[in-house]
XYZ file of C-alpha atoms in Angstrom:
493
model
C 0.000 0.000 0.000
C 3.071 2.265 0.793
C 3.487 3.150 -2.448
C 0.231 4.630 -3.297
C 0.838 8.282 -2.278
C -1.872 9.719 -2.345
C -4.222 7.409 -0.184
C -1.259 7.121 2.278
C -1.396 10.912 2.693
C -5.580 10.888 2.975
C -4.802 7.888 5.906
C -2.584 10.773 7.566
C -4.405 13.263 7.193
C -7.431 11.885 8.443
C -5.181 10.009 11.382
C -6.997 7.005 10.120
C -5.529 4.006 12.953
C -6.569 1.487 10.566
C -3.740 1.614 8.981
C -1.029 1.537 11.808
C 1.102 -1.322 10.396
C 0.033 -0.850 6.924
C 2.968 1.391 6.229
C 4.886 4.168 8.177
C 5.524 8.128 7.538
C 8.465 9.356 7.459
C 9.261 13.026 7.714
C 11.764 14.338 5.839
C 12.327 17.511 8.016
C 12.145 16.195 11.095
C 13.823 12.560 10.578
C 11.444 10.775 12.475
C 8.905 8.367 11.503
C 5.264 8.023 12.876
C 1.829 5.501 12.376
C -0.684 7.000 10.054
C -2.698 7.342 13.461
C 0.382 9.870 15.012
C -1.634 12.994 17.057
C 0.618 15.253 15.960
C -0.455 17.926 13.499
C 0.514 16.516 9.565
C 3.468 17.556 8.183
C 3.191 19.252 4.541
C 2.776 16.824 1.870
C 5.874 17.170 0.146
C 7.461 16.269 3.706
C 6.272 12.730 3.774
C 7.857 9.841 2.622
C 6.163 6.743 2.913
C 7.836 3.198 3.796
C 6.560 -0.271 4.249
C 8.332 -1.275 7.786
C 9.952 0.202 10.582
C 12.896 -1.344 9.590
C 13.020 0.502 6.626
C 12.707 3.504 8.268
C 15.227 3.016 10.618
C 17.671 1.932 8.134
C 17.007 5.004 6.151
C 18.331 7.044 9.276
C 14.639 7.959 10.621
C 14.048 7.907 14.585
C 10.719 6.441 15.921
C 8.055 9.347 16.890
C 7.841 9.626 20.900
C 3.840 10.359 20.631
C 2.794 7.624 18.294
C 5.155 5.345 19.218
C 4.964 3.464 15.770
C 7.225 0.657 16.693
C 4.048 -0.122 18.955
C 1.453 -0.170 16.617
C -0.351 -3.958 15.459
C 1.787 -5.718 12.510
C 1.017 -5.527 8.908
C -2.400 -7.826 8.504
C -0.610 -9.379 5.342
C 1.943 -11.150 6.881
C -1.550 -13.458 8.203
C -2.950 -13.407 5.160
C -0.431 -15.049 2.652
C 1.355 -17.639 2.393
C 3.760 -17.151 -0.207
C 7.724 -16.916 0.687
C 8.280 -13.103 2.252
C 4.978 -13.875 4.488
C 6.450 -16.966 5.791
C 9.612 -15.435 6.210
C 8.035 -12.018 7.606
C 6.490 -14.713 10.652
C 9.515 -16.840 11.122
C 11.426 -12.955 11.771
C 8.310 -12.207 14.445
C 9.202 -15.660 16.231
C 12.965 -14.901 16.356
C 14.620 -17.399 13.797
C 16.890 -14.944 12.868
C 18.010 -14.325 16.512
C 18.248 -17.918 17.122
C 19.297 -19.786 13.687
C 20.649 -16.378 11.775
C 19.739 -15.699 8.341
C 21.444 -18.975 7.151
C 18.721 -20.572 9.169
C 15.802 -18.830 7.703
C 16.610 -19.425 4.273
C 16.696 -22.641 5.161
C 13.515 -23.259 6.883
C 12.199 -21.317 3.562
C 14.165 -23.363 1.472
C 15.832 -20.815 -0.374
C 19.279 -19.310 -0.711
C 20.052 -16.415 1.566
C 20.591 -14.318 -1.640
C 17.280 -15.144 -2.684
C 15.967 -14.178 0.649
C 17.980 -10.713 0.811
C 16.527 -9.697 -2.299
C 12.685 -10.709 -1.405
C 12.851 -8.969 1.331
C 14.505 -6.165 0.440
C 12.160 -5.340 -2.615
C 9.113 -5.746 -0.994
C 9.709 -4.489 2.780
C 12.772 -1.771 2.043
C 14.892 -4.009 4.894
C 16.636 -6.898 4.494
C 16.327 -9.835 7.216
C 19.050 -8.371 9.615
C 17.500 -5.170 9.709
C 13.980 -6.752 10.179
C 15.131 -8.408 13.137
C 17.317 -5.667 14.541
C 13.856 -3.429 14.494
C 12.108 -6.097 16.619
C 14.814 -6.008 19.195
C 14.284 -2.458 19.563
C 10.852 -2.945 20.225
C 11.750 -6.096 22.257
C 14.423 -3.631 24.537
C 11.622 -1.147 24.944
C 9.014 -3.194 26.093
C 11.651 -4.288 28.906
C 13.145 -1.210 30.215
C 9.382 0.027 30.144
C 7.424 -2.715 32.206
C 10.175 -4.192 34.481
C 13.320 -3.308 36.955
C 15.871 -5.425 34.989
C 18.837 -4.314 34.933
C 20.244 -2.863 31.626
C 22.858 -5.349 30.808
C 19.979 -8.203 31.124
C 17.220 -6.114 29.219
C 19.860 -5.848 26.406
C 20.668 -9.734 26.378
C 16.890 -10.529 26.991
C 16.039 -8.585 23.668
C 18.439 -10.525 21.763
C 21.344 -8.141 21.780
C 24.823 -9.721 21.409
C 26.828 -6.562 23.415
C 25.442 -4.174 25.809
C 27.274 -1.553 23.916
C 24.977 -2.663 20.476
C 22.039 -2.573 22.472
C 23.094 0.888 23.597
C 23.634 2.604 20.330
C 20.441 0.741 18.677
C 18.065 2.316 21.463
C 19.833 5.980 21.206
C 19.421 5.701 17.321
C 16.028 4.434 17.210
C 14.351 6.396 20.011
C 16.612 9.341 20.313
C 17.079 8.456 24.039
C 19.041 6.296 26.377
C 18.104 3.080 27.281
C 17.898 5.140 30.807
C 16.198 8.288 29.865
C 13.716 5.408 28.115
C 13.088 4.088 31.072
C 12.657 7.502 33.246
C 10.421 8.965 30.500
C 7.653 6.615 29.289
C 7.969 3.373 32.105
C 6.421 4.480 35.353
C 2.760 3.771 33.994
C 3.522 0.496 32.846
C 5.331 -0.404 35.851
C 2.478 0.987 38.328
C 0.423 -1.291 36.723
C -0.815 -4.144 38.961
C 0.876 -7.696 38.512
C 2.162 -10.778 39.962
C 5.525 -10.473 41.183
C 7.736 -11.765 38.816
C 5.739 -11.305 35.579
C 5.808 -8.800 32.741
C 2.871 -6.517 31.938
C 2.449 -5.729 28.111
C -0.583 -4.283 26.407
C -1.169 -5.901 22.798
C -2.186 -3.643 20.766
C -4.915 -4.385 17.918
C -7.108 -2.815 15.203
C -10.702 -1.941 15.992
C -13.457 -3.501 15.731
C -12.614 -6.394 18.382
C -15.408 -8.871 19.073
C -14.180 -11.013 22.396
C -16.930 -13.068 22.767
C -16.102 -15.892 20.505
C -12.121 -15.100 20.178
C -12.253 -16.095 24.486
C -15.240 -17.648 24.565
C -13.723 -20.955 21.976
C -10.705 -20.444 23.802
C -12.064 -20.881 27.502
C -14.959 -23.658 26.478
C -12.559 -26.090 25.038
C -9.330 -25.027 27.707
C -7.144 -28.087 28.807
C -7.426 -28.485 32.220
C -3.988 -28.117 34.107
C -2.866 -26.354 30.237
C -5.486 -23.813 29.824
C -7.684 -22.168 32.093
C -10.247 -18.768 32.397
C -9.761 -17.201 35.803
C -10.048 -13.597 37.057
C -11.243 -12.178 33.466
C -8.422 -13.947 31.580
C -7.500 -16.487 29.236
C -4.097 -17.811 31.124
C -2.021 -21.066 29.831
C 1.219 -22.719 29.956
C 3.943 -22.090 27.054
C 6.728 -24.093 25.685
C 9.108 -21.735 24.465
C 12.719 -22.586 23.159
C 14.509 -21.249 26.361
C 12.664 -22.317 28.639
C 8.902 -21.951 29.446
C 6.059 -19.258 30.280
C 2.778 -19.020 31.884
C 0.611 -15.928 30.229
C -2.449 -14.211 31.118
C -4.328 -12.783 28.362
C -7.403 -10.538 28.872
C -9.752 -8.708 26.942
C -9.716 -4.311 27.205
C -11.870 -1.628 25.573
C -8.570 -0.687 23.149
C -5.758 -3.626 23.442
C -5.672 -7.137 25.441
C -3.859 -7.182 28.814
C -0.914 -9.777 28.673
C 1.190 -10.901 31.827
C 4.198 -12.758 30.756
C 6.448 -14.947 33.453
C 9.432 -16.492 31.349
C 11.705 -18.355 33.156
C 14.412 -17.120 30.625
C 13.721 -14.102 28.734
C 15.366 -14.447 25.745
C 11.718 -15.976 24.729
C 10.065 -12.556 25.094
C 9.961 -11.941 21.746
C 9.068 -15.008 20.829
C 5.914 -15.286 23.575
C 4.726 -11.899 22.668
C 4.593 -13.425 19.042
C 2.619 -16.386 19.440
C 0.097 -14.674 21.975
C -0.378 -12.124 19.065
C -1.481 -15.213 16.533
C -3.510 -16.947 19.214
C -5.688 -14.047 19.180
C -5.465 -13.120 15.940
C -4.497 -9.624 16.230
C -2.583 -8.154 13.150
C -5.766 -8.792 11.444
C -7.805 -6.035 9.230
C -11.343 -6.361 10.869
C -12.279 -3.319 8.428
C -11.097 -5.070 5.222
C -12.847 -8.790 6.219
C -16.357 -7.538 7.249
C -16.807 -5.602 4.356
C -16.083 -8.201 2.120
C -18.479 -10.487 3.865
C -21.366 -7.527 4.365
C -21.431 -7.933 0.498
C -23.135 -11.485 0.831
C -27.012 -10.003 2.062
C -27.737 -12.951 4.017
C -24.132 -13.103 5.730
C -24.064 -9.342 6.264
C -26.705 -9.039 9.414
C -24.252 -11.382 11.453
C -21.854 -8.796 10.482
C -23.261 -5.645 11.417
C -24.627 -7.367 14.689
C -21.147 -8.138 16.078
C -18.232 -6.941 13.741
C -14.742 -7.652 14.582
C -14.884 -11.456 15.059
C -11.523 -13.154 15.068
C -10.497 -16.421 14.131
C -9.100 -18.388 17.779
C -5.655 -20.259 16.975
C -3.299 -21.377 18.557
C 0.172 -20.891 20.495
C 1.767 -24.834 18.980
C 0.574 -25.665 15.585
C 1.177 -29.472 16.766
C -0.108 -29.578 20.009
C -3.657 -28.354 17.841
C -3.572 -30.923 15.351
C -3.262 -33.731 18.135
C -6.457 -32.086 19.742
C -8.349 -32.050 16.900
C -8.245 -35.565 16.566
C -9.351 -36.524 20.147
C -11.949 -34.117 19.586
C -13.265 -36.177 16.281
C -16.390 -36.560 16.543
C -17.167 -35.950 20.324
C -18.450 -33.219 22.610
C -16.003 -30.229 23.663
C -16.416 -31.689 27.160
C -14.832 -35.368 26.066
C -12.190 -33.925 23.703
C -11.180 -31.877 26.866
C -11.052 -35.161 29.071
C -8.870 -37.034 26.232
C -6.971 -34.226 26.298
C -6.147 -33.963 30.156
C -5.241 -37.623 29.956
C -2.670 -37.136 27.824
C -1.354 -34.242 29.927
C -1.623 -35.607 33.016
C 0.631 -38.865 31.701
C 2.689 -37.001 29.645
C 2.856 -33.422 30.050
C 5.778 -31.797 31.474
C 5.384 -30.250 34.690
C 5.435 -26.389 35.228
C 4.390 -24.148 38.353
C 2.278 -21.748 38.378
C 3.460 -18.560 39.185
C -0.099 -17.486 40.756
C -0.623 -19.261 43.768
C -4.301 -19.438 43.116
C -3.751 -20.543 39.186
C -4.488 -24.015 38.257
C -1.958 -24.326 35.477
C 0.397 -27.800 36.359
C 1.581 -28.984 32.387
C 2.701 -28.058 29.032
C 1.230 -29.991 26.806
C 2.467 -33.154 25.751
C 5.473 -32.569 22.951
C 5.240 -34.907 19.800
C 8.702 -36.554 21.202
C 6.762 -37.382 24.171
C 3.568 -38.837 22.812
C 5.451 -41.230 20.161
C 6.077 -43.850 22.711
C 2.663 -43.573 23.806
C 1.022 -47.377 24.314
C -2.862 -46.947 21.987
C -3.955 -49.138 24.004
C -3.748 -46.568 27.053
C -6.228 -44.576 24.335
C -9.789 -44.577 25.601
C -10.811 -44.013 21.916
C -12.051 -46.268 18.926
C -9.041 -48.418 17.169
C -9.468 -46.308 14.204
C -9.086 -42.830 16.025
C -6.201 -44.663 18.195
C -4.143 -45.299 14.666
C -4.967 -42.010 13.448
C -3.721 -40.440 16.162
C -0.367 -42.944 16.555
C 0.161 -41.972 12.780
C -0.003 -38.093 13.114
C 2.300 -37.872 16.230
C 4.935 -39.868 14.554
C 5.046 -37.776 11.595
C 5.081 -34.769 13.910
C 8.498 -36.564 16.181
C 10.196 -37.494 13.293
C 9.858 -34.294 11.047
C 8.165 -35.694 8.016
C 5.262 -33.208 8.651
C 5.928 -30.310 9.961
C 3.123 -28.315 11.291
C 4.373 -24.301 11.852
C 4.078 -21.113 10.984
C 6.529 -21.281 8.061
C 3.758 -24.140 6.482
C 2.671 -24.041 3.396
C -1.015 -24.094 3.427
C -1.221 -26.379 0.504
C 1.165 -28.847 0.920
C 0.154 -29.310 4.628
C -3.065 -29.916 3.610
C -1.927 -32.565 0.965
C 0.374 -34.484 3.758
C -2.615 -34.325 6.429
C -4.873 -35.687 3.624
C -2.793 -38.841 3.349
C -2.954 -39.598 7.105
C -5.297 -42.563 8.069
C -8.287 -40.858 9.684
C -7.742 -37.280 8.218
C -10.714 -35.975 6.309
C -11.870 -32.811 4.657
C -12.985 -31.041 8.237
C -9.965 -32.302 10.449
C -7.777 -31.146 7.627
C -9.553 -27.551 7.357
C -9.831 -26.700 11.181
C -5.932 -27.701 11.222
C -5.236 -25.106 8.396
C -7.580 -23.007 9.959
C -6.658 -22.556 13.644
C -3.193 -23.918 13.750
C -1.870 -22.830 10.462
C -3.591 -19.792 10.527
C -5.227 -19.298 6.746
C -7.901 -17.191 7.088
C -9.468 -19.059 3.788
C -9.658 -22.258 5.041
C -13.485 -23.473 5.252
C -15.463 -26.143 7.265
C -18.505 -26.428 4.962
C -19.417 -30.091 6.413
C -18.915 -28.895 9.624
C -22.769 -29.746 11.717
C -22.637 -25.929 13.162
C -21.614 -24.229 10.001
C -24.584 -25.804 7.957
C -27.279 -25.282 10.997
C -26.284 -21.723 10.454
C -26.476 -21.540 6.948
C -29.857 -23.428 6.478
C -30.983 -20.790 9.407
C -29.872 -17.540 6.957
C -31.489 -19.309 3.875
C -27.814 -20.186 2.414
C -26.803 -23.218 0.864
C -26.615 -26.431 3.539
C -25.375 -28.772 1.516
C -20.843 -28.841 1.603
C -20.839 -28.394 -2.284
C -23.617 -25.392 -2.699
C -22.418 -24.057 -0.061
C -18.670 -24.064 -1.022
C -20.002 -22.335 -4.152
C -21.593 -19.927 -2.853
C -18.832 -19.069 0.017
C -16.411 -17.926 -3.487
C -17.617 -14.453 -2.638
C -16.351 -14.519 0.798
C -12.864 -15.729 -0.197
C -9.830 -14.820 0.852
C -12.395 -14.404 3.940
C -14.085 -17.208 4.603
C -12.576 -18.847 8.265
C -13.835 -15.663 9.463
C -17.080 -16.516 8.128
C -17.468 -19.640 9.892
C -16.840 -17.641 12.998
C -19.829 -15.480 12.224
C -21.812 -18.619 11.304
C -20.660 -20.741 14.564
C -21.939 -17.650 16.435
C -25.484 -18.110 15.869
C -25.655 -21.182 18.414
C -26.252 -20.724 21.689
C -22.892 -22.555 22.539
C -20.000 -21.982 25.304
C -17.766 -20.930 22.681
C -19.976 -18.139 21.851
C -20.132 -16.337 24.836
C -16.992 -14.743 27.209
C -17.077 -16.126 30.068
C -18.429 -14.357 32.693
């Protein structure tokens, strides 16, 4: 979008927020760069320059606004929404590959050369994979020296900083401060507010519209017991992170989601902050998705009742796909119970950093299940094999389940498991791989609704007429599910 001037200026102009992440101002009198959103009066057209990523602005020699704080705002909606090679490679940078594995590791995981990766990048975001990352560890830095009382030298090494002396320059050149002055000027709110000892308190910021209802509402009906739980207002659950692990606490605001982070090492900040961001869904463009689904007439009333719906995934693309089976063709309440079985004799033990929290496991790893005895399984032989089949594939690497998936080909490698059909295979791409296309049309809830409205109930009718919703249409079915009276529905009170 950067590169269309003139509705870039009418976004500024009009401090339109629904573009924060879209693209990024930068003024070429003042050298610093702003959201579209920024309160500050407009700078004169011929002042703005408009660039695609904060990277790219900070590699041009621009310094991040200190009233819009831009390096703040939600990420670029597109990065969710494709899946060819500079989106996978724009959500392997968010998870911290290139901190952990370097750029030789990316290109890798992308099969590609790192040439080829350089120059994708480059063309399309204005910042090559280095500078990508380096921008996240600024943002990584500030979010430390804002919302805790680390000490400098471990905020630095934390954010993924290989000197404290890099970490020092970075911060001065991105924010025009010290990492102190940082933390003087803009931390004491964040640090007032309220939290268990030991955690981190973020705010996650997101576009508007945001309906919670469903987003918590599927998350809290079909929780994991000693995984997963709703307590006190929020969504809280256990993480594996490479590091170490994390307990988070996720819950719903008027203008962002409250998160509470405790890491037991912190060099998976960036990395938590990433995945909680997917789980809810929110680099999404709410604006873009309901209008193209107000332009079916008998999808658009679920629309305009409650716009902003997001699509629930997930934190572990594998631990989803081994809870979709167990939940083949049962109640939420048995695929929960499955579920906690397998925790309970195979999940890892964690401890809670609330004293009142019920949160005892991660859930089972794929290593950990492939010794698993099926006869243990309280489930039919068939789903027993299916299940066997999928977490061997998942141990031994031959189908890997992430973020870096391709849609298409995962689909085509669930497809040949025993037990996989067209639903399991769609609510996997759906929720755990995170297309926002993928589509449940045999799915009992989804044609209830749609014989309800007066659209198509049979899978193939109503795959044709769900075309117009595309690239849409998982965010459909969460407008469809919604007209059941069903736990997932509702937030829980």
């Amino acid at each position: 979008m950067y590169t269309d001037t003139d509705r870039c200026v009418r976004a500024v102009q009009s401090k339109d927020a629904r573009f924060d992440g879209w693209f990024f101002t930068a003024v070429l009198t003042t050298r610093i760069y702003c959201r579209p959103s920024c309160p500050a009066v407009p700078p004169k057209v011929g002042n703005m320059s408009f660039l695609p990523s904060a990277a790219a602005c900070q590699q041009a020699g621009f310094r991040a606004c200190k009233r819009c704080r831009p390096d703040t705002s939600p990420g670029s909606p597109e990065w969710n929404a494709r899946a060819d090679a500079v989106a996978r490679a724009m959500r392997l940078i968010q998870d911290g590959v290139v901190d952990r594995e370097g750029v030789p590791g990316l290109a890798t995981r992308l099969g590609y050369s790192t040439r080829q990766v350089e120059r994708q990048l480059n063309a399309e975001l204005g910042a090559g994979p280095l500078a990508l990352a380096r921008a996240q560890r600024a943002q990584t830095a500030r979010l430390l020296i804002e919302t805790s009382e680390l000490p400098m030298a471990d905020v630095a090494f934390a954010a993924g900083f290989s000197s404290i002396r890099t970490f020092n320059d970075t911060v001065r050149e991105v924010f025009a401060l010290s990492p102190s002055e940082l933390r003087t000027r803009g931390g004491k709110a964040h640090r007032d507010t309220p939290r268990i000892p030991g955690t981190i308190s973020l705010r996650l910021p997101y576009r508007s519209p945001l309906n919670p209802d469903n987003l918590f509402g599927h998350l809290a009906a079909t929780a994991v017991p000693g995984v997963e739980e709703w307590r006190a207002g929020a969504y809280r659950r256990t993480l594996r992170l490479p590091y170490g692990t994390g307990v988070v606490a996720l819950s719903p605001r008027p203008d962002h989601i409250g998160c509470q982070l405790a890491l037991t090492d912190l060099r998976d900040l960036t990395l938590a902050i990433s995945r909680c961001r997917r789980l809810l869904d929110l680099d999404a463009d709410p604006e873009a998705i309901d209008e193209q689904l107000r332009a079916d007439p008998l999808l658009a009333p679920l629309v305009d009742k409650a716009p902003g719906r997001r699509v629930p995934r997930t934190v572990d693309a594998a631990e989803f796909a081994v809870r979709a089976v167990l939940g083949q063709q049962v109640s939420t309440a048995a695929a929960r119970t499955h579920a906690a079985r397998l925790v309970v004799a195979h999940g890892e033990p964690v401890a809670d950093p609330d004293p009142a929290g019920g949160l005892t496991h991660l859930f089972p790893s794929p290593q950990a299940l492939a010794g698993l005895d099926p006869e243990s399984l309280a489930l039919p032989r068939s789903r027993r094999t299916t299940l066997t089949t999928l977490v061997a594939a998942l141990a031994d690497g031959s189908l890997p389940l992430g973020i870096d998936s391709d849609w298409e080909l995962a689909r085509a490698r669930l497809g040949e498991l025993p037990g996989f059909g067209p639903w399991t295979t769609e609510v996997i791409a759906m929720r755990a791989l995170g297309d926002p296309d993928a589509f449940l049309p045999s799915d009992l809830g989804v044609r209830r609704a749609a014989r309800g409205l007066g659209l198509p109930s049979t899978p193939a009718a109503l795959t044709a007429r769900a075309a117009g919703w595309r690239p849409w249409r998982a965010y459909a079915v969460q407008y469809l599910w919604a007209t059941e009276d069903h736990a997932i529905n509702h937030l829980p009170v």
